[in-house]
Amino acid sequence: MMSCQAWPEPVVRVQALAESGLSSIPSRYVKPRSQRPTNTNTNTTSMAYPQVSQTEDDHSDVNMNIPVIDLQSLSSGEDIALREETLQRVAEACREWGFFQVVNHGVSHELMRNARELWREFFDQPYELKEEYANSPNTYEGYGSRLGVSKGAILDWSDYFFLHYMPPSLRNQDKWPTLPLSLRYDNNACMIMISYFFLFLIIIITEILEGNTFIKI
């Protein structure tokens, strides 16, 4: 297993910094204003597309309507008109944005909550246990705190754990933490459901972009 020595400079865990009693965030984690996320506005222009407004500091009056699409009608099939409207919203989001957020996607909320809590337990473990899974810039798989290998780069204020799941040929079980005890099982169960959902979504998008919006799923 490769260590953090593969990085261009020593890796500092953000969680350790946050727990050290800092009075301010170190400058190397402070991004230029142009790269910072904007504040969001919960007001919506429609049920499907909530409005996101930019701050005055962005020097822009443009409001962005990020697509948020409810997929429940695609699985229920009870309301044909609503189903067709949902498909049209997906098509519009694909063509005009290239991405969208979904709700009522069918992935178990309980399963996602369990997975999230187990990962929180992992990050609450002693650092020496987490460092056993330290990643390298070769694959980024494992426990990490930076992306990119440019020395002196502005870093994200976060730690992460990256795993390959698909395709199975890239999956490395040695990188999957053994603690907490049920993390491997619950994470795998969650990823199975998400994989099926992605397949479902790919079928929808493929059929829509080919011009057939009356598919049965």
Short mmCIF file of N, CA and C in Angstrom, two decimals, residues 72-190:
data_model
loop_
_atom_site.label_atom_id
_atom_site.label_comp_id
_atom_site.label_asym_id
_atom_site.label_seq_id
_atom_site.Cartn_x
_atom_site.Cartn_y
_atom_site.Cartn_z
N GLN A 72 -40.70 10.20 -9.45
CA GLN A 72 -41.68 9.24 -8.95
C GLN A 72 -42.65 8.79 -10.04
N SER A 73 -43.01 9.70 -10.93
CA SER A 73 -44.00 9.35 -11.96
C SER A 73 -43.46 8.32 -12.94
N LEU A 74 -42.11 8.21 -13.05
CA LEU A 74 -41.54 7.25 -13.99
C LEU A 74 -41.63 5.82 -13.49
N SER A 75 -41.71 5.66 -12.17
CA SER A 75 -41.81 4.31 -11.62
C SER A 75 -43.25 3.91 -11.34
N SER A 76 -44.10 4.88 -11.03
CA SER A 76 -45.49 4.54 -10.71
C SER A 76 -46.31 4.26 -11.98
N GLY A 77 -46.12 5.10 -13.01
CA GLY A 77 -46.85 4.90 -14.27
C GLY A 77 -48.33 5.18 -14.17
N GLU A 78 -48.79 5.81 -13.07
CA GLU A 78 -50.22 6.03 -12.87
C GLU A 78 -50.73 7.23 -13.66
N ASP A 79 -49.90 8.25 -13.81
CA ASP A 79 -50.30 9.48 -14.49
C ASP A 79 -49.46 9.61 -15.76
N ILE A 80 -50.03 9.26 -16.89
CA ILE A 80 -49.30 9.27 -18.16
C ILE A 80 -48.85 10.68 -18.52
N ALA A 81 -49.72 11.67 -18.29
CA ALA A 81 -49.38 13.05 -18.64
C ALA A 81 -48.21 13.55 -17.79
N LEU A 82 -48.24 13.23 -16.49
CA LEU A 82 -47.15 13.65 -15.61
C LEU A 82 -45.86 12.94 -15.98
N ARG A 83 -45.98 11.68 -16.35
CA ARG A 83 -44.81 10.91 -16.75
C ARG A 83 -44.16 11.53 -17.99
N GLU A 84 -44.99 11.92 -18.97
CA GLU A 84 -44.48 12.54 -20.18
C GLU A 84 -43.83 13.88 -19.86
N GLU A 85 -44.43 14.64 -18.93
CA GLU A 85 -43.86 15.93 -18.54
C GLU A 85 -42.50 15.73 -17.87
N THR A 86 -42.38 14.70 -17.04
CA THR A 86 -41.11 14.41 -16.37
C THR A 86 -40.03 14.06 -17.38
N LEU A 87 -40.39 13.24 -18.37
CA LEU A 87 -39.44 12.87 -19.42
C LEU A 87 -38.97 14.09 -20.20
N GLN A 88 -39.90 15.01 -20.46
CA GLN A 88 -39.54 16.22 -21.18
C GLN A 88 -38.59 17.09 -20.35
N ARG A 89 -38.80 17.12 -19.03
CA ARG A 89 -37.90 17.89 -18.16
C ARG A 89 -36.51 17.28 -18.14
N VAL A 90 -36.45 15.95 -18.13
CA VAL A 90 -35.14 15.28 -18.19
C VAL A 90 -34.45 15.63 -19.50
N ALA A 91 -35.19 15.57 -20.59
CA ALA A 91 -34.62 15.87 -21.91
C ALA A 91 -34.10 17.30 -21.95
N GLU A 92 -34.88 18.23 -21.44
CA GLU A 92 -34.48 19.64 -21.43
C GLU A 92 -33.23 19.84 -20.59
N ALA A 93 -33.17 19.20 -19.43
CA ALA A 93 -32.00 19.34 -18.56
C ALA A 93 -30.76 18.78 -19.23
N CYS A 94 -30.90 17.65 -19.92
CA CYS A 94 -29.76 17.04 -20.60
C CYS A 94 -29.24 17.94 -21.71
N ARG A 95 -30.14 18.51 -22.47
CA ARG A 95 -29.74 19.31 -23.62
C ARG A 95 -29.21 20.67 -23.22
N GLU A 96 -29.81 21.29 -22.20
CA GLU A 96 -29.46 22.66 -21.87
C GLU A 96 -28.44 22.77 -20.74
N TRP A 97 -28.38 21.76 -19.86
CA TRP A 97 -27.49 21.83 -18.72
C TRP A 97 -26.41 20.75 -18.71
N GLY A 98 -26.80 19.54 -19.07
CA GLY A 98 -25.86 18.42 -18.99
C GLY A 98 -25.86 17.75 -17.63
N PHE A 99 -26.68 18.21 -16.71
CA PHE A 99 -26.80 17.59 -15.39
C PHE A 99 -28.12 18.04 -14.77
N PHE A 100 -28.54 17.34 -13.71
CA PHE A 100 -29.73 17.72 -12.95
C PHE A 100 -29.74 16.94 -11.64
N GLN A 101 -30.50 17.45 -10.70
CA GLN A 101 -30.69 16.78 -9.41
C GLN A 101 -32.02 16.05 -9.44
N VAL A 102 -32.07 14.87 -8.81
CA VAL A 102 -33.31 14.11 -8.78
C VAL A 102 -33.79 13.91 -7.35
N VAL A 103 -35.11 13.83 -7.20
CA VAL A 103 -35.74 13.46 -5.93
C VAL A 103 -36.68 12.29 -6.21
N ASN A 104 -37.05 11.58 -5.16
CA ASN A 104 -37.88 10.37 -5.30
C ASN A 104 -37.26 9.42 -6.31
N HIS A 105 -35.99 9.12 -6.09
CA HIS A 105 -35.21 8.30 -7.02
C HIS A 105 -35.31 6.81 -6.73
N GLY A 106 -35.88 6.42 -5.59
CA GLY A 106 -36.06 5.00 -5.31
C GLY A 106 -34.96 4.37 -4.47
N VAL A 107 -33.85 5.08 -4.26
CA VAL A 107 -32.79 4.56 -3.40
C VAL A 107 -33.22 4.76 -1.94
N SER A 108 -33.13 3.72 -1.15
CA SER A 108 -33.62 3.75 0.22
C SER A 108 -32.96 4.85 1.04
N HIS A 109 -33.77 5.73 1.61
CA HIS A 109 -33.24 6.80 2.46
C HIS A 109 -32.63 6.21 3.73
N GLU A 110 -33.22 5.16 4.25
CA GLU A 110 -32.67 4.52 5.44
C GLU A 110 -31.29 3.94 5.16
N LEU A 111 -31.15 3.33 4.01
CA LEU A 111 -29.85 2.77 3.63
C LEU A 111 -28.81 3.86 3.47
N MET A 112 -29.19 4.97 2.86
CA MET A 112 -28.26 6.08 2.69
C MET A 112 -27.88 6.69 4.03
N ARG A 113 -28.86 6.81 4.95
CA ARG A 113 -28.55 7.34 6.29
C ARG A 113 -27.59 6.42 7.02
N ASN A 114 -27.83 5.12 6.93
CA ASN A 114 -26.94 4.16 7.60
C ASN A 114 -25.52 4.27 7.06
N ALA A 115 -25.40 4.34 5.74
CA ALA A 115 -24.08 4.45 5.13
C ALA A 115 -23.38 5.74 5.57
N ARG A 116 -24.13 6.83 5.61
CA ARG A 116 -23.55 8.10 6.02
C ARG A 116 -23.06 8.05 7.46
N GLU A 117 -23.86 7.45 8.35
CA GLU A 117 -23.46 7.35 9.75
C GLU A 117 -22.23 6.46 9.93
N LEU A 118 -22.16 5.38 9.15
CA LEU A 118 -21.01 4.50 9.25
C LEU A 118 -19.74 5.19 8.78
N TRP A 119 -19.84 6.00 7.74
CA TRP A 119 -18.67 6.75 7.28
C TRP A 119 -18.27 7.81 8.30
N ARG A 120 -19.24 8.38 8.99
CA ARG A 120 -18.90 9.32 10.06
C ARG A 120 -18.14 8.62 11.18
N GLU A 121 -18.57 7.40 11.47
CA GLU A 121 -17.86 6.61 12.48
C GLU A 121 -16.43 6.34 12.03
N PHE A 122 -16.26 6.06 10.73
CA PHE A 122 -14.90 5.83 10.23
C PHE A 122 -14.03 7.06 10.46
N PHE A 123 -14.53 8.23 10.10
CA PHE A 123 -13.73 9.44 10.23
C PHE A 123 -13.51 9.84 11.69
N ASP A 124 -14.32 9.32 12.60
CA ASP A 124 -14.13 9.61 14.03
C ASP A 124 -13.12 8.68 14.68
N GLN A 125 -12.60 7.71 13.93
CA GLN A 125 -11.62 6.79 14.48
C GLN A 125 -10.26 7.48 14.65
N PRO A 126 -9.36 6.91 15.46
CA PRO A 126 -8.01 7.48 15.60
C PRO A 126 -7.32 7.57 14.26
N TYR A 127 -6.46 8.57 14.10
CA TYR A 127 -5.81 8.81 12.82
C TYR A 127 -4.93 7.65 12.38
N GLU A 128 -4.29 6.98 13.35
CA GLU A 128 -3.40 5.89 12.96
C GLU A 128 -4.17 4.75 12.28
N LEU A 129 -5.44 4.56 12.64
CA LEU A 129 -6.25 3.54 11.98
C LEU A 129 -6.65 3.98 10.57
N LYS A 130 -7.00 5.25 10.44
CA LYS A 130 -7.41 5.75 9.12
C LYS A 130 -6.23 5.81 8.16
N GLU A 131 -5.04 6.09 8.68
CA GLU A 131 -3.87 6.20 7.82
C GLU A 131 -3.51 4.88 7.15
N GLU A 132 -4.02 3.77 7.66
CA GLU A 132 -3.78 2.49 7.00
C GLU A 132 -4.36 2.47 5.59
N TYR A 133 -5.33 3.37 5.34
CA TYR A 133 -6.00 3.42 4.05
C TYR A 133 -5.63 4.69 3.28
N ALA A 134 -4.52 5.33 3.67
CA ALA A 134 -4.09 6.57 3.00
C ALA A 134 -3.92 6.34 1.50
N ASN A 135 -4.37 7.30 0.71
CA ASN A 135 -4.32 7.12 -0.74
C ASN A 135 -3.09 7.76 -1.35
N SER A 136 -2.93 7.58 -2.65
CA SER A 136 -1.83 8.16 -3.40
C SER A 136 -2.42 8.81 -4.65
N PRO A 137 -1.66 9.69 -5.31
CA PRO A 137 -2.20 10.32 -6.53
C PRO A 137 -2.28 9.39 -7.73
N ASN A 138 -1.86 8.14 -7.58
CA ASN A 138 -1.96 7.20 -8.69
C ASN A 138 -3.41 6.86 -9.03
N THR A 139 -4.21 6.60 -7.98
CA THR A 139 -5.62 6.26 -8.20
C THR A 139 -6.57 7.08 -7.34
N TYR A 140 -6.04 7.76 -6.32
CA TYR A 140 -6.83 8.52 -5.35
C TYR A 140 -7.71 7.62 -4.49
N GLU A 141 -7.63 6.32 -4.67
CA GLU A 141 -8.51 5.42 -3.93
C GLU A 141 -8.04 5.29 -2.49
N GLY A 142 -8.97 5.52 -1.56
CA GLY A 142 -8.65 5.43 -0.15
C GLY A 142 -8.91 6.73 0.58
N TYR A 143 -8.24 6.89 1.72
CA TYR A 143 -8.41 8.03 2.63
C TYR A 143 -7.53 9.18 2.16
N GLY A 144 -8.13 10.30 1.81
CA GLY A 144 -7.36 11.40 1.26
C GLY A 144 -7.78 12.75 1.77
N SER A 145 -6.94 13.75 1.45
CA SER A 145 -7.21 15.12 1.88
C SER A 145 -6.89 16.15 0.80
N ARG A 146 -6.46 15.69 -0.36
CA ARG A 146 -6.19 16.63 -1.43
C ARG A 146 -6.40 15.95 -2.78
N LEU A 147 -6.67 16.79 -3.79
CA LEU A 147 -6.80 16.35 -5.17
C LEU A 147 -5.80 17.15 -5.99
N GLY A 148 -5.10 16.49 -6.89
CA GLY A 148 -4.10 17.17 -7.69
C GLY A 148 -2.73 17.10 -7.04
N VAL A 149 -1.71 17.25 -7.85
CA VAL A 149 -0.34 17.08 -7.36
C VAL A 149 0.50 18.34 -7.55
N SER A 150 -0.13 19.48 -7.79
CA SER A 150 0.62 20.73 -7.95
C SER A 150 1.08 21.22 -6.58
N LYS A 151 2.35 21.41 -6.43
CA LYS A 151 2.91 21.87 -5.16
C LYS A 151 2.47 23.31 -4.89
N GLY A 152 2.01 23.55 -3.66
CA GLY A 152 1.57 24.88 -3.28
C GLY A 152 0.17 25.24 -3.75
N ALA A 153 -0.59 24.28 -4.28
CA ALA A 153 -1.93 24.55 -4.80
C ALA A 153 -2.90 24.90 -3.67
N ILE A 154 -3.95 25.64 -4.01
CA ILE A 154 -5.03 25.90 -3.06
C ILE A 154 -5.80 24.61 -2.88
N LEU A 155 -6.01 24.20 -1.63
CA LEU A 155 -6.63 22.91 -1.34
C LEU A 155 -8.07 23.06 -0.87
N ASP A 156 -8.84 21.98 -0.96
CA ASP A 156 -10.20 21.95 -0.44
C ASP A 156 -10.15 21.72 1.07
N TRP A 157 -11.08 22.35 1.77
CA TRP A 157 -11.18 22.21 3.22
C TRP A 157 -12.00 20.95 3.53
N SER A 158 -11.42 19.79 3.26
CA SER A 158 -12.16 18.55 3.46
C SER A 158 -11.22 17.36 3.40
N ASP A 159 -11.62 16.29 4.08
CA ASP A 159 -11.03 14.97 3.91
C ASP A 159 -12.06 14.12 3.16
N TYR A 160 -11.64 13.03 2.56
CA TYR A 160 -12.57 12.21 1.80
C TYR A 160 -12.10 10.76 1.80
N PHE A 161 -12.98 9.88 1.35
CA PHE A 161 -12.62 8.48 1.13
C PHE A 161 -13.18 8.10 -0.23
N PHE A 162 -12.30 7.80 -1.16
CA PHE A 162 -12.71 7.48 -2.53
C PHE A 162 -12.54 5.99 -2.79
N LEU A 163 -13.58 5.40 -3.36
CA LEU A 163 -13.56 3.98 -3.71
C LEU A 163 -14.01 3.77 -5.14
N HIS A 164 -13.34 2.88 -5.84
CA HIS A 164 -13.85 2.41 -7.14
C HIS A 164 -14.92 1.35 -6.87
N TYR A 165 -16.05 1.48 -7.55
CA TYR A 165 -17.08 0.45 -7.43
C TYR A 165 -17.41 -0.19 -8.77
N MET A 166 -17.53 0.63 -9.78
CA MET A 166 -17.77 0.14 -11.14
C MET A 166 -16.73 0.71 -12.08
N PRO A 167 -16.27 -0.09 -13.02
CA PRO A 167 -16.57 -1.51 -13.23
C PRO A 167 -15.91 -2.37 -12.15
N PRO A 168 -16.42 -3.58 -11.93
CA PRO A 168 -15.88 -4.45 -10.87
C PRO A 168 -14.38 -4.71 -11.00
N SER A 169 -13.85 -4.63 -12.22
CA SER A 169 -12.42 -4.91 -12.41
C SER A 169 -11.54 -3.89 -11.69
N LEU A 170 -12.07 -2.72 -11.40
CA LEU A 170 -11.30 -1.69 -10.70
C LEU A 170 -11.51 -1.74 -9.19
N ARG A 171 -12.43 -2.57 -8.75
CA ARG A 171 -12.78 -2.61 -7.32
C ARG A 171 -11.67 -3.30 -6.52
N ASN A 172 -11.18 -2.63 -5.50
CA ASN A 172 -10.10 -3.17 -4.67
C ASN A 172 -10.60 -3.29 -3.23
N GLN A 173 -10.98 -4.49 -2.85
CA GLN A 173 -11.54 -4.71 -1.52
C GLN A 173 -10.54 -4.39 -0.41
N ASP A 174 -9.26 -4.41 -0.71
CA ASP A 174 -8.27 -4.07 0.32
C ASP A 174 -8.37 -2.61 0.74
N LYS A 175 -8.97 -1.80 -0.12
CA LYS A 175 -9.14 -0.39 0.20
C LYS A 175 -10.42 -0.11 0.99
N TRP A 176 -11.28 -1.12 1.13
CA TRP A 176 -12.52 -0.93 1.86
C TRP A 176 -12.26 -1.12 3.35
N PRO A 177 -12.57 -0.14 4.18
CA PRO A 177 -12.28 -0.25 5.61
C PRO A 177 -12.98 -1.44 6.26
N THR A 178 -12.31 -2.06 7.22
CA THR A 178 -12.90 -3.17 7.97
C THR A 178 -13.64 -2.68 9.21
N LEU A 179 -13.42 -1.43 9.58
CA LEU A 179 -14.11 -0.81 10.71
C LEU A 179 -14.71 0.51 10.25
N PRO A 180 -15.95 0.80 10.72
CA PRO A 180 -16.86 -0.01 11.53
C PRO A 180 -17.21 -1.34 10.86
N LEU A 181 -17.62 -2.29 11.69
CA LEU A 181 -17.77 -3.67 11.24
C LEU A 181 -18.74 -3.83 10.07
N SER A 182 -19.83 -3.08 10.07
CA SER A 182 -20.83 -3.27 9.01
C SER A 182 -20.64 -2.31 7.84
N LEU A 183 -19.54 -1.54 7.83
CA LEU A 183 -19.37 -0.54 6.77
C LEU A 183 -19.30 -1.17 5.39
N ARG A 184 -18.51 -2.23 5.25
CA ARG A 184 -18.37 -2.87 3.93
C ARG A 184 -19.72 -3.35 3.42
N TYR A 185 -20.48 -4.02 4.28
CA TYR A 185 -21.76 -4.60 3.86
C TYR A 185 -22.75 -3.48 3.49
N ASP A 186 -22.91 -2.50 4.38
CA ASP A 186 -23.89 -1.45 4.14
C ASP A 186 -23.49 -0.58 2.95
N ASN A 187 -22.20 -0.29 2.82
CA ASN A 187 -21.76 0.52 1.70
C ASN A 187 -21.99 -0.21 0.38
N ASN A 188 -21.73 -1.50 0.37
CA ASN A 188 -21.96 -2.29 -0.84
C ASN A 188 -23.44 -2.34 -1.19
N ALA A 189 -24.29 -2.52 -0.17
CA ALA A 189 -25.74 -2.55 -0.42
C ALA A 189 -26.23 -1.23 -0.98
N CYS A 190 -25.70 -0.15 -0.45
CA CYS A 190 -26.08 1.17 -0.93
C CYS A 190 -25.62 1.37 -2.37
#
